[in-house]
Amino acid sequence: MEETIVKSYVQKSLEEWKEDILQVLEEIEKEYEEIAQELKVYSYKYGITKQVIQSTVNEEIIEKIREMYHKPFEENYNQLKEYIRDLEEKKRVFQMFIQKIDEVNRKESAKITTF
């Protein structure tokens, strides 16, 4: 009986921790979606300016477009891509926590049913 109480306390504690981690994951996911949308916008902006440059023959105008739009859009796009990669890594790490907690809880459940 005492063994069952201890194990259920362990499981309860792990589940509470899992809930905290799930909240962190949810925040990461929201941020990921926002950044993904922003990345999409910059992808379009970058692509459009590239097409306009390719269709323009005046070198002075091309250089102006590159300075004003193309280079900044490319920089923002690359920064956002890097940020997305960081968020993907965070998601992966916190999902590992969830998997490990679930694994321990399954083992603890198996121990309880054998007593």
Coordinates of C-alpha atoms in Angstrom, one line a residue, residues 3-115:
E3 CA 4.5 1.6 -2.3
T4 CA 1.4 2.5 -4.3
I5 CA 1.1 5.9 -2.6
V6 CA 4.7 6.7 -3.3
K7 CA 4.5 5.8 -6.9
S8 CA 1.3 7.7 -7.5
Y9 CA 2.9 10.7 -5.9
V10 CA 5.8 10.3 -8.3
Q11 CA 3.4 10.1 -11.3
K12 CA 1.5 13.1 -10.1
S13 CA 4.6 15.1 -9.7
L14 CA 5.8 14.1 -13.2
E15 CA 2.4 14.9 -14.7
E16 CA 2.5 18.4 -13.1
W17 CA 6.0 18.9 -14.6
K18 CA 4.7 17.7 -17.9
E19 CA 1.9 20.3 -17.8
D20 CA 4.5 23.0 -17.2
I21 CA 6.5 21.8 -20.2
L22 CA 3.4 21.6 -22.4
Q23 CA 2.8 25.3 -21.6
V24 CA 6.3 26.1 -22.7
L25 CA 5.8 24.1 -25.8
E26 CA 2.6 25.9 -26.6
E27 CA 4.3 29.3 -26.2
I28 CA 7.1 28.1 -28.5
E29 CA 4.5 26.9 -31.0
K30 CA 2.7 30.2 -31.0
E31 CA 6.0 32.1 -31.5
Y32 CA 6.9 29.6 -34.3
E33 CA 3.7 30.3 -36.1
E34 CA 4.2 34.0 -35.9
I35 CA 7.8 33.8 -37.2
A36 CA 6.7 31.4 -39.9
Q37 CA 4.2 33.9 -41.2
E38 CA 6.8 36.7 -41.1
L39 CA 9.2 34.5 -42.9
K40 CA 6.6 33.9 -45.6
V41 CA 6.1 37.7 -46.0
Y42 CA 9.8 38.3 -46.4
S43 CA 10.1 35.3 -48.8
Y44 CA 7.5 37.0 -51.0
K45 CA 9.1 40.4 -50.7
Y46 CA 12.5 39.0 -51.5
G47 CA 11.1 37.1 -54.5
I48 CA 9.2 40.1 -55.9
T49 CA 12.2 42.4 -55.6
K50 CA 14.4 39.7 -57.3
Q51 CA 11.9 39.5 -60.2
V52 CA 11.7 43.3 -60.6
I53 CA 15.5 43.5 -60.6
Q54 CA 15.7 40.9 -63.3
S55 CA 13.1 42.7 -65.4
T56 CA 14.9 46.1 -65.0
V57 CA 17.7 47.2 -67.4
N58 CA 18.6 50.5 -65.8
E59 CA 21.6 49.8 -63.5
E60 CA 21.0 52.8 -61.4
I61 CA 17.5 51.7 -60.6
I62 CA 18.6 48.2 -60.0
E63 CA 21.2 49.3 -57.4
K64 CA 18.6 51.5 -55.7
I65 CA 16.2 48.6 -55.5
R66 CA 18.9 46.4 -54.1
E67 CA 19.9 48.9 -51.4
M68 CA 16.3 49.8 -50.4
Y69 CA 14.6 46.5 -50.6
H70 CA 16.5 43.4 -51.8
K71 CA 19.4 43.4 -49.4
P72 CA 17.3 44.3 -46.3
F73 CA 14.6 41.7 -47.2
E74 CA 17.3 39.1 -47.8
E75 CA 18.9 39.8 -44.4
N76 CA 15.6 39.7 -42.6
Y77 CA 14.7 36.5 -44.4
N78 CA 17.9 34.8 -43.4
Q79 CA 17.6 36.0 -39.8
L80 CA 14.1 34.7 -39.6
K81 CA 15.2 31.4 -41.1
E82 CA 17.8 31.1 -38.4
Y83 CA 15.3 32.0 -35.7
I84 CA 12.9 29.3 -37.0
R85 CA 15.7 26.8 -36.8
D86 CA 16.3 27.8 -33.1
L87 CA 12.6 27.4 -32.4
E88 CA 12.5 24.0 -34.0
E89 CA 15.4 22.9 -31.8
K90 CA 13.6 24.2 -28.7
K91 CA 10.4 22.3 -29.8
R92 CA 12.4 19.2 -30.3
V93 CA 14.1 19.5 -26.9
F94 CA 10.9 20.1 -24.9
Q95 CA 9.2 17.3 -26.8
M96 CA 12.0 15.0 -25.6
F97 CA 11.1 16.0 -22.0
I98 CA 7.5 15.0 -22.7
Q99 CA 8.5 11.6 -24.2
K100 CA 10.8 10.9 -21.3
I101 CA 8.2 11.8 -18.7
D102 CA 5.7 9.6 -20.5
E103 CA 8.2 6.8 -20.6
V104 CA 8.9 7.0 -16.8
N105 CA 5.1 7.2 -16.1
R106 CA 4.5 4.0 -18.2
K107 CA 7.2 2.2 -16.2
E108 CA 5.8 3.5 -12.9
S109 CA 2.3 2.4 -14.0
A110 CA 3.6 -1.1 -14.8
K111 CA 5.2 -1.3 -11.3
I112 CA 2.0 -0.3 -9.6
T113 CA 0.0 -3.0 -11.4
T114 CA 2.5 -5.7 -10.5
F115 CA 2.1 -5.0 -6.7

